[in-house]
Amino acid sequence: MFDRHQDLKTIKRCKRGEEAAFAEILTRYRGAIYNLCYRMTRNGEDARDLAQEVFIKVFSLLDRFDESYAFSSWLFRIATNHCIDHLRRNRLKFLSLDGAVGKDGEEYELQFPGKEPEPDTVLQRKEAMEKVEEVIADLPPHYRAIILLRHDQQLSYDEIAETLQMPLGTVKARIHRARNLLQQMLKNRSYDL
Amino acid sequence: MKDRKNTEGQPLSCPECLEGLQEYLDGTLEKQRSLLLFLHLRDCTECRREHDQLKNLYGMLQTLPDHPVPEHFDEPILASIPYEAYRAMEPIRRERVPVYLEEEFLPAWIRSSVVRWSGIVAAVGTVATTWALQLPPTVAIVGAVGLVPAVLVALQGVGRRMVLAEQRTES
Ligand SMILES: [Zn+2]
């Protein structure tokens, strides 16, 4: 989806301190990273801060980037981890909303917020999208991230494995579970698909 | 992974169908299994509804609306970059030319200007004498050996310049 070769050329220019090269990377990736952060947090201000922090981090760590990997994988890994860290730090805020949080903070015992079931109307597409985004944001962070990488960023399973540094089998299993959970949550909230 | 043995043309049960549904929609399910799933979906309303819902969900996930990036997003980022530090590190980091193009690859005596210039003078002298005195051309060829050190150093220099220029245009 992203041009690995082109990225590498630009990164080489960044490493030489060429200002225009950094601007090019931003142009190429700011939308994707901002939207990833937005969908992880559902909050515009948090998303902006997180996405900016991600780029600042990436640009300051450029020397440590291993050029045998795709730059996009490295960037998405840093962004994903940064969002998950942020969500962990703010876990208390979500406790009351989302029910019990596991000791490691990774697996939530999901309790679906006690919303009144909505009337059985066919939702407009836009509304439906909003619902889907809302439900994604209520997935446990790790599932949220993997769903976004797969469907929103449309990375392949292999690219996700490289991004999250996980075995391919784990990636497949986790995506499978994440989708099941997502579908289940949508049903429990009586959202028509 | 239950009942995976049951793939030899047997119709799928509903749980088997549902289990394979995601891979089916991902397009990663093996061909034979895909066909069985397709046939099951054709005949089973329950599973087909599940399939349609999932497909719909995939479609929506794939086309979530983009949220516009806030204004002045780049500025604090670009302001934080230590350009000077990057520039200072550049000569250290720069990729080097292949070993055989490095000056030190040739022995010092070949590189010495005395050897190179005397070689050139000897070669030119021999060729000139050969021509003036109408000696056999083999004498001129032997004399031309004197050019070897100068030619080696020159070729190395040209090669080195080409590699560096290529590195520069590559980026
Ligand atoms: Zn069925």
PDB file of C-alpha atoms in Angstrom, chain A:
ATOM      1  CA  MET A   1       0.000   0.000   0.000  1.00  0.00           C
ATOM      2  CA  PHE A   2       2.883   2.327   0.813  1.00  0.00           C
ATOM      3  CA  ASP A   3       5.887   2.476  -1.498  1.00  0.00           C
ATOM      4  CA  ARG A   4       8.700   0.860   0.443  1.00  0.00           C
ATOM      5  CA  HIS A   5      11.417   1.812  -2.006  1.00  0.00           C
ATOM      6  CA  GLN A   6      10.353   5.425  -2.252  1.00  0.00           C
ATOM      7  CA  ASP A   7      10.231   5.633   1.551  1.00  0.00           C
ATOM      8  CA  LEU A   8      13.740   4.334   1.863  1.00  0.00           C
ATOM      9  CA  LYS A   9      15.058   6.985  -0.496  1.00  0.00           C
ATOM     10  CA  THR A  10      13.317   9.709   1.482  1.00  0.00           C
ATOM     11  CA  ILE A  11      14.582   8.294   4.779  1.00  0.00           C
ATOM     12  CA  LYS A  12      18.146   8.403   3.475  1.00  0.00           C
ATOM     13  CA  ARG A  13      17.655  12.088   2.746  1.00  0.00           C
ATOM     14  CA  CYS A  14      16.184  12.627   6.224  1.00  0.00           C
ATOM     15  CA  LYS A  15      19.248  11.020   7.742  1.00  0.00           C
ATOM     16  CA  ARG A  16      21.320  13.636   5.969  1.00  0.00           C
ATOM     17  CA  GLY A  17      19.272  16.369   7.618  1.00  0.00           C
ATOM     18  CA  GLU A  18      17.355  17.499   4.539  1.00  0.00           C
ATOM     19  CA  GLU A  19      14.367  19.440   5.816  1.00  0.00           C
ATOM     20  CA  ALA A  20      12.253  18.825   2.737  1.00  0.00           C
ATOM     21  CA  ALA A  21      12.566  15.067   3.200  1.00  0.00           C
ATOM     22  CA  PHE A  22      10.954  15.179   6.646  1.00  0.00           C
ATOM     23  CA  ALA A  23       8.132  17.243   5.197  1.00  0.00           C
ATOM     24  CA  GLU A  24       7.650  14.599   2.500  1.00  0.00           C
ATOM     25  CA  ILE A  25       7.320  11.833   5.076  1.00  0.00           C
ATOM     26  CA  LEU A  26       4.744  13.926   6.900  1.00  0.00           C
ATOM     27  CA  THR A  27       2.760  14.522   3.737  1.00  0.00           C
ATOM     28  CA  ARG A  28       2.778  10.819   2.988  1.00  0.00           C
ATOM     29  CA  TYR A  29       1.799   9.575   6.443  1.00  0.00           C
ATOM     30  CA  ARG A  30       0.182  12.259   8.535  1.00  0.00           C
ATOM     31  CA  GLY A  31      -3.351  11.311   7.446  1.00  0.00           C
ATOM     32  CA  ALA A  32      -2.888   7.614   8.142  1.00  0.00           C
ATOM     33  CA  ILE A  33      -1.237   8.141  11.528  1.00  0.00           C
ATOM     34  CA  TYR A  34      -3.669  10.829  12.652  1.00  0.00           C
ATOM     35  CA  ASN A  35      -6.638   8.663  11.709  1.00  0.00           C
ATOM     36  CA  LEU A  36      -5.147   5.634  13.438  1.00  0.00           C
ATOM     37  CA  CYS A  37      -4.721   7.703  16.591  1.00  0.00           C
ATOM     38  CA  TYR A  38      -8.167   9.190  16.199  1.00  0.00           C
ATOM     39  CA  ARG A  39      -9.826   5.812  15.926  1.00  0.00           C
ATOM     40  CA  MET A  40      -7.813   4.465  18.818  1.00  0.00           C
ATOM     41  CA  THR A  41      -8.861   7.333  21.088  1.00  0.00           C
ATOM     42  CA  ARG A  42     -12.027   8.816  19.538  1.00  0.00           C
ATOM     43  CA  ASN A  43     -10.788  12.204  20.585  1.00  0.00           C
ATOM     44  CA  GLY A  44      -9.471  14.823  18.196  1.00  0.00           C
ATOM     45  CA  GLU A  45      -7.153  16.574  20.612  1.00  0.00           C
ATOM     46  CA  ASP A  46      -5.652  13.376  21.973  1.00  0.00           C
ATOM     47  CA  ALA A  47      -5.254  12.096  18.428  1.00  0.00           C
ATOM     48  CA  ARG A  48      -3.425  15.226  17.337  1.00  0.00           C
ATOM     49  CA  ASP A  49      -1.071  15.148  20.333  1.00  0.00           C
ATOM     50  CA  LEU A  50      -0.418  11.436  19.977  1.00  0.00           C
ATOM     51  CA  ALA A  51       0.190  11.619  16.242  1.00  0.00           C
ATOM     52  CA  GLN A  52       2.578  14.550  16.644  1.00  0.00           C
ATOM     53  CA  GLU A  53       4.433  12.712  19.397  1.00  0.00           C
ATOM     54  CA  VAL A  54       4.701   9.675  17.155  1.00  0.00           C
ATOM     55  CA  PHE A  55       6.367  11.663  14.383  1.00  0.00           C
ATOM     56  CA  ILE A  56       8.678  13.461  16.794  1.00  0.00           C
ATOM     57  CA  LYS A  57       9.711  10.114  18.221  1.00  0.00           C
ATOM     58  CA  VAL A  58      10.175   8.562  14.792  1.00  0.00           C
ATOM     59  CA  PHE A  59      12.269  11.439  13.514  1.00  0.00           C
ATOM     60  CA  SER A  60      14.487  11.388  16.580  1.00  0.00           C
ATOM     61  CA  LEU A  61      15.003   7.617  16.373  1.00  0.00           C
ATOM     62  CA  LEU A  62      15.673   7.523  12.650  1.00  0.00           C
ATOM     63  CA  ASP A  63      19.206   6.266  13.238  1.00  0.00           C
ATOM     64  CA  ARG A  64      17.842   3.136  14.843  1.00  0.00           C
ATOM     65  CA  PHE A  65      15.532   2.318  11.962  1.00  0.00           C
ATOM     66  CA  ASP A  66      16.552  -0.988  10.424  1.00  0.00           C
ATOM     67  CA  GLU A  67      16.362  -0.494   6.683  1.00  0.00           C
ATOM     68  CA  SER A  68      15.673  -4.151   6.020  1.00  0.00           C
ATOM     69  CA  TYR A  69      12.117  -3.521   7.234  1.00  0.00           C
ATOM     70  CA  ALA A  70       9.506  -1.330   5.599  1.00  0.00           C
ATOM     71  CA  PHE A  71       9.460   2.165   7.060  1.00  0.00           C
ATOM     72  CA  SER A  72       5.661   2.041   7.204  1.00  0.00           C
ATOM     73  CA  SER A  73       5.784  -1.059   9.435  1.00  0.00           C
ATOM     74  CA  TRP A  74       8.141   0.650  11.817  1.00  0.00           C
ATOM     75  CA  LEU A  75       6.040   3.816  11.847  1.00  0.00           C
ATOM     76  CA  PHE A  76       2.792   1.943  12.470  1.00  0.00           C
ATOM     77  CA  ARG A  77       4.420  -0.096  15.223  1.00  0.00           C
ATOM     78  CA  ILE A  78       5.545   3.032  17.038  1.00  0.00           C
ATOM     79  CA  ALA A  79       2.113   4.638  16.542  1.00  0.00           C
ATOM     80  CA  THR A  80       0.220   1.561  17.717  1.00  0.00           C
ATOM     81  CA  ASN A  81       2.366   1.132  20.807  1.00  0.00           C
ATOM     82  CA  HIS A  82       2.162   4.816  21.594  1.00  0.00           C
ATOM     83  CA  CYS A  83      -1.650   4.761  21.459  1.00  0.00           C
ATOM     84  CA  ILE A  84      -1.871   1.595  23.530  1.00  0.00           C
ATOM     85  CA  ASP A  85       0.478   3.097  26.136  1.00  0.00           C
ATOM     86  CA  HIS A  86      -1.645   6.212  26.212  1.00  0.00           C
ATOM     87  CA  LEU A  87      -4.813   4.175  26.706  1.00  0.00           C
ATOM     88  CA  ARG A  88      -3.169   2.211  29.517  1.00  0.00           C
ATOM     89  CA  ARG A  89      -2.068   5.378  31.274  1.00  0.00           C
ATOM     90  CA  ASN A  90      -5.640   6.607  31.107  1.00  0.00           C
ATOM     91  CA  ARG A  91      -7.141   3.291  32.025  1.00  0.00           C
ATOM     92  CA  LEU A  92      -8.871   4.574  35.108  1.00  0.00           C
ATOM     93  CA  LYS A  93     -10.903   6.876  32.941  1.00  0.00           C
ATOM     94  CA  PHE A  94     -12.314   3.907  31.058  1.00  0.00           C
ATOM     95  CA  LEU A  95     -12.827   1.615  34.019  1.00  0.00           C
ATOM     96  CA  SER A  96     -16.233   2.919  34.843  1.00  0.00           C
ATOM     97  CA  LEU A  97     -17.331   2.758  31.233  1.00  0.00           C
ATOM     98  CA  ASP A  98     -15.994  -0.535  30.071  1.00  0.00           C
ATOM     99  CA  GLY A  99     -16.201  -2.798  33.070  1.00  0.00           C
ATOM    100  CA  ALA A 100     -13.395  -4.829  34.536  1.00  0.00           C
ATOM    101  CA  VAL A 101      -9.888  -4.543  33.207  1.00  0.00           C
ATOM    102  CA  GLY A 102      -7.610  -7.551  33.422  1.00  0.00           C
ATOM    103  CA  LYS A 103      -4.508  -7.321  35.594  1.00  0.00           C
ATOM    104  CA  ASP A 104      -2.299  -6.839  32.568  1.00  0.00           C
ATOM    105  CA  GLY A 105      -4.712  -4.324  31.151  1.00  0.00           C
ATOM    106  CA  GLU A 106      -4.851  -6.186  27.869  1.00  0.00           C
ATOM    107  CA  GLU A 107      -7.979  -8.235  28.083  1.00  0.00           C
ATOM    108  CA  TYR A 108     -11.124  -6.624  29.224  1.00  0.00           C
ATOM    109  CA  GLU A 109     -13.973  -8.592  30.594  1.00  0.00           C
ATOM    110  CA  LEU A 110     -16.371  -7.030  28.210  1.00  0.00           C
ATOM    111  CA  GLN A 111     -19.546  -5.669  29.545  1.00  0.00           C
ATOM    112  CA  PHE A 112     -21.637  -3.938  27.033  1.00  0.00           C
ATOM    113  CA  PRO A 113     -22.818  -0.558  28.194  1.00  0.00           C
ATOM    114  CA  GLY A 114     -26.476  -0.778  29.105  1.00  0.00           C
ATOM    115  CA  LYS A 115     -27.822   1.166  26.216  1.00  0.00           C
ATOM    116  CA  GLU A 116     -31.452   0.893  25.335  1.00  0.00           C
ATOM    117  CA  PRO A 117     -31.836  -1.221  22.238  1.00  0.00           C
ATOM    118  CA  GLU A 118     -32.540   1.095  19.377  1.00  0.00           C
ATOM    119  CA  PRO A 119     -35.636   0.761  17.265  1.00  0.00           C
ATOM    120  CA  ASP A 120     -35.258  -1.525  14.335  1.00  0.00           C
ATOM    121  CA  THR A 121     -34.588   1.090  11.750  1.00  0.00           C
ATOM    122  CA  VAL A 122     -32.246   0.922   8.854  1.00  0.00           C
ATOM    123  CA  LEU A 123     -29.557   3.391   9.756  1.00  0.00           C
ATOM    124  CA  GLN A 124     -28.218   5.769   7.215  1.00  0.00           C
ATOM    125  CA  ARG A 125     -24.805   4.722   6.005  1.00  0.00           C
ATOM    126  CA  LYS A 126     -23.073   7.638   7.658  1.00  0.00           C
ATOM    127  CA  GLU A 127     -24.723   6.933  10.956  1.00  0.00           C
ATOM    128  CA  ALA A 128     -23.844   3.284  10.606  1.00  0.00           C
ATOM    129  CA  MET A 129     -20.208   4.223  10.054  1.00  0.00           C
ATOM    130  CA  GLU A 130     -20.232   6.303  13.180  1.00  0.00           C
ATOM    131  CA  LYS A 131     -21.630   3.393  15.122  1.00  0.00           C
ATOM    132  CA  VAL A 132     -18.938   1.128  13.773  1.00  0.00           C
ATOM    133  CA  GLU A 133     -16.243   3.620  14.742  1.00  0.00           C
ATOM    134  CA  GLU A 134     -17.772   3.899  18.176  1.00  0.00           C
ATOM    135  CA  VAL A 135     -17.777   0.154  18.647  1.00  0.00           C
ATOM    136  CA  ILE A 136     -14.196  -0.155  17.377  1.00  0.00           C
ATOM    137  CA  ALA A 137     -13.211   2.359  20.017  1.00  0.00           C
ATOM    138  CA  ASP A 138     -14.778   0.124  22.662  1.00  0.00           C
ATOM    139  CA  LEU A 139     -12.747  -2.908  21.657  1.00  0.00           C
ATOM    140  CA  PRO A 140      -9.805  -3.734  23.908  1.00  0.00           C
ATOM    141  CA  PRO A 141      -6.838  -1.691  22.614  1.00  0.00           C
ATOM    142  CA  HIS A 142      -4.929  -4.599  21.075  1.00  0.00           C
ATOM    143  CA  TYR A 143      -7.935  -5.746  19.100  1.00  0.00           C
ATOM    144  CA  ARG A 144      -8.710  -2.184  18.153  1.00  0.00           C
ATOM    145  CA  ALA A 145      -5.225  -1.707  16.755  1.00  0.00           C
ATOM    146  CA  ILE A 146      -5.193  -4.894  14.755  1.00  0.00           C
ATOM    147  CA  ILE A 147      -8.622  -4.239  13.231  1.00  0.00           C
ATOM    148  CA  LEU A 148      -7.511  -0.770  12.172  1.00  0.00           C
ATOM    149  CA  LEU A 149      -4.269  -2.008  10.657  1.00  0.00           C
ATOM    150  CA  ARG A 150      -6.068  -4.715   8.728  1.00  0.00           C
ATOM    151  CA  HIS A 151      -9.166  -2.904   7.543  1.00  0.00           C
ATOM    152  CA  ASP A 152      -8.513   0.799   7.746  1.00  0.00           C
ATOM    153  CA  GLN A 153      -4.858   0.807   6.692  1.00  0.00           C
ATOM    154  CA  GLN A 154      -5.475  -2.346   4.661  1.00  0.00           C
ATOM    155  CA  LEU A 155      -2.185  -3.954   5.561  1.00  0.00           C
ATOM    156  CA  SER A 156      -1.702  -7.589   4.620  1.00  0.00           C
ATOM    157  CA  TYR A 157      -1.357 -10.260   7.302  1.00  0.00           C
ATOM    158  CA  ASP A 158       2.375 -10.363   6.623  1.00  0.00           C
ATOM    159  CA  GLU A 159       2.705  -6.624   6.971  1.00  0.00           C
ATOM    160  CA  ILE A 160       0.788  -6.715  10.252  1.00  0.00           C
ATOM    161  CA  ALA A 161       3.060  -9.488  11.507  1.00  0.00           C
ATOM    162  CA  GLU A 162       6.063  -7.316  10.652  1.00  0.00           C
ATOM    163  CA  THR A 163       4.461  -4.235  12.174  1.00  0.00           C
ATOM    164  CA  LEU A 164       3.448  -5.824  15.442  1.00  0.00           C
ATOM    165  CA  GLN A 165       6.399  -8.242  15.495  1.00  0.00           C
ATOM    166  CA  MET A 166       4.147 -11.208  16.014  1.00  0.00           C
ATOM    167  CA  PRO A 167       4.046 -14.627  14.373  1.00  0.00           C
ATOM    168  CA  LEU A 168       1.665 -14.810  11.429  1.00  0.00           C
ATOM    169  CA  GLY A 169      -0.498 -17.383  13.214  1.00  0.00           C
ATOM    170  CA  THR A 170      -0.989 -15.076  16.182  1.00  0.00           C
ATOM    171  CA  VAL A 171      -1.940 -12.236  13.855  1.00  0.00           C
ATOM    172  CA  LYS A 172      -4.564 -14.363  12.107  1.00  0.00           C
ATOM    173  CA  ALA A 173      -6.001 -15.658  15.371  1.00  0.00           C
ATOM    174  CA  ARG A 174      -6.135 -12.207  16.872  1.00  0.00           C
ATOM    175  CA  ILE A 175      -7.828 -10.655  13.844  1.00  0.00           C
ATOM    176  CA  HIS A 176     -10.320 -13.500  13.870  1.00  0.00           C
ATOM    177  CA  ARG A 177     -11.148 -12.916  17.521  1.00  0.00           C
ATOM    178  CA  ALA A 178     -11.259  -9.165  17.079  1.00  0.00           C
ATOM    179  CA  ARG A 179     -13.790  -9.433  14.260  1.00  0.00           C
ATOM    180  CA  ASN A 180     -15.926 -11.875  16.196  1.00  0.00           C
ATOM    181  CA  LEU A 181     -15.912  -9.541  19.135  1.00  0.00           C
ATOM    182  CA  LEU A 182     -16.728  -6.568  16.965  1.00  0.00           C
ATOM    183  CA  GLN A 183     -19.621  -8.352  15.334  1.00  0.00           C
ATOM    184  CA  GLN A 184     -20.874  -9.541  18.698  1.00  0.00           C
ATOM    185  CA  MET A 185     -20.724  -6.043  20.150  1.00  0.00           C
ATOM    186  CA  LEU A 186     -22.605  -4.620  17.199  1.00  0.00           C
ATOM    187  CA  LYS A 187     -25.301  -7.245  17.624  1.00  0.00           C
ATOM    188  CA  ASN A 188     -25.540  -6.699  21.360  1.00  0.00           C
ATOM    189  CA  ARG A 189     -26.132  -3.049  20.715  1.00  0.00           C
ATOM    190  CA  SER A 190     -28.736  -3.904  18.121  1.00  0.00           C
ATOM    191  CA  TYR A 191     -26.870  -2.164  15.358  1.00  0.00           C
ATOM    192  CA  ASP A 192     -28.094  -3.380  12.030  1.00  0.00           C
ATOM    193  CA  LEU A 193     -25.417  -4.336   9.637  1.00  0.00           C
TER     194      LEU A 193
END
